[in-house]
Amino acid sequence: MPHQPQVTLIVVPRERFSLTEASLANLYQKTDYPFDLVYIDGNSPPSVRQFLEAQAQAKGFHYHRTPHYLSPNRARNLGLSLIDLTKTDYVVFVDNDVLFQPGWLEALVSCAEETGAWLVGPLCLEGDDFKTLHIVSGSLASRGQRLVEQRPFMHRPLAEVTPNFLERHRTQLLELHTILIRAEALQALGGFDETLISMGEETDLCLKVARQGKAIYAEPKAVMTYVPPFDPQPMDLPFFFVRWSRAWCEQSQAHFQSVWGVAQDSPNIQHYGTFVINHRHLAFRKWMGSTWFHRFQRYRLRFLAWWMNRRATQLALQWQTAGPHVPMKSLRVTEPTPVTTGH
């Protein structure tokens, strides 16, 4: 590239905080292309806050912390409010639980420069071994008030993915674990829809770009991985259960239906609800999937899961009623008492 475009990275919380240190260290280790960094921290635990404050001072990035949890789209817009879009060519939004392979950022920028795309997404794997596909790209199909989202090869071993799917291509759907957005696009779209607080954010963004007649590309030469919270730490649980609460999901479902005119039984709306329920269970996967686990203990954990889901929904409703600027600690989020599993 004869001209080196200016790039700003905005890191936002996705669902937990325990991978913060590893993710940030990896970002600096694996990124050679120059960038400015804005790091948005939504009420992380004290140890994480202290780490980020020290890193911001050492590395010179802009660190902004709120005393309350943030939905991802709120965090993205907060990051945008801290930068001047006229002084950067691209903004790359990065979740706080991802890892990268070398050359990822240069590949995204090259794709955008060569195609004129408004959005460019990487090859997004899952797990820290970089061997399983999460998403490259997806498609959207609508009929009447029904919308179907398809993500080919999701959760399949990378070795099983069709080779031509791992080449640069135009697409209809990307996810937001890591995504490059042209500054011009952000100015035209006005940022992200903050009423989508749990689900549907990527679909909403991609539909808006398509409505503008602009291109969306997948660039598999850019490689990163999302690390699912298969074993969340105690510090993660309060935010995790609010993030994936029924209340946040239902608000997102209702708003998406209103904006895009899809029915309640639309496949994508049904999928959002199913995904949230299944994803919440990740917090208990280590225990509940164990064959040695006694039946009585299994029921105790199921009750604990039910109670935490119910409590998270109550907290999310309080968060919405009181407004997002009320510190979550004032809503008395408490961590559950660990259950003895017989280790």
Coordinates of C-alpha atoms in Angstrom, one line a residue, residues 17-28 96-100:
F17 CA -12.9 -9.9 32.0
S18 CA -10.6 -12.8 32.9
L19 CA -8.9 -12.9 29.4
T20 CA -8.1 -9.1 29.4
E21 CA -4.4 -9.5 30.2
A22 CA -3.8 -12.3 27.7
S23 CA -5.8 -10.6 24.9
L24 CA -4.1 -7.2 25.3
A25 CA -0.6 -8.7 25.4
N26 CA -1.4 -10.8 22.3
L27 CA -2.8 -7.7 20.5
Y28 CA 0.5 -5.9 20.9
N96 CA -11.7 -8.1 24.9
D97 CA -11.6 -11.9 24.7
V98 CA -9.8 -12.5 21.3
L99 CA -6.4 -13.6 20.2
F100 CA -4.6 -12.8 16.9

